[in-house]
Amino acid sequence: MKIRSQFNLEELNKVMLTKRARLWLGLIAAVSLLSLASSCGGGGNTNTEETTTVKAVPTKDAGTITGKVSFTGTAPAPVKIDTSADNNCAKASPNLTSEEWVIKDGKLANTFVYIKDGTLADGTKIGDYTDPAPSSAVTLDQNGCHYKPHVLGVVVNQNISITNSDQTTHNIHFMPKNNPDWNQSQVAGAPAMTHKLTHAEVLAPVKCNQHPWMKSYVGVMKTRLFAVSGEDGSFTISGVPPGKYTVAAWHEGGATGTEQKVEVTVPANGSATADFSFGASAALRGQPSSLPMMPALEVPMMGRH
Ligand SMILES: [Cu+2]
């Protein structure tokens, strides 16, 4: 009887130990899973905001890159858009025309110009820098049944404020490659919506699911070193640290857009010029790819002022 009870006690101890061990094992497993899940944040779940290490582009002795974007040859004529499918649009914008090629006196608007690559004077690579997202939002307005602006740039994680100035419903649809697809309806008078892209991309197309002619492009950059050419074709990228860079100009024309590159040297506290010229080859939308392409490289024009 005594022996039996002792044996039982031992058994009980064993069972208790096993239970405790199981509890510990369970806890360890839970903690491991939690840490694994947090380290994977932003990878699997595309809605998770990505935590980016900020290492801002240095501003010491910064200079500027300025230039003009031209269109050579016969400018493609703007195409009138039939907005009759939506009475509000027909009323607001009876003379809406395509915005793919906005050319005035041989100068091309809506070209996205950015520093694609390069090395700073201190030997560091521009690709290793990540600017913090500016606290101010960039506005993308649906106005007269087209987007204003037609091309815009943001820093990764910078807010885009989407407004509807029309008396109709729009459905804005971001169709990026490196970021999640996103679309939202916005009725007339609705408050602004906010959206942001967490990965760099040149350029994310935006369209309206209600009005198929509405198109816009958003350049999403790691740094603030970008600009969009204005109606006179000019652009300025300021706050560029001294160094040697590849400046790229992207325009939506062509089957999937056209990009050109120019090499520039920005002196300390000085400026460099990067001029671009798009021509007939970029305007051959949807033409067979066997057609010979015009060389995309330009002769750089550098200057100190
Ligand atoms: Cu719309």
Short mmCIF file of C-alpha atoms and ligand atoms in Angstrom, two decimals, residues 170 208 210-211 214, ligand 1:
data_model
loop_
_atom_site.label_atom_id
_atom_site.label_comp_id
_atom_site.label_asym_id
_atom_site.label_seq_id
_atom_site.Cartn_x
_atom_site.Cartn_y
_atom_site.Cartn_z
CA HIS A 170 -15.43 58.64 -60.12
CA CYS A 208 -11.02 55.77 -63.70
CA GLN A 210 -16.24 55.03 -64.63
CA HIS A 211 -14.67 57.08 -67.42
CA MET A 214 -9.29 59.25 -67.59
CU CU B 1 -14.09 59.26 -63.58
#
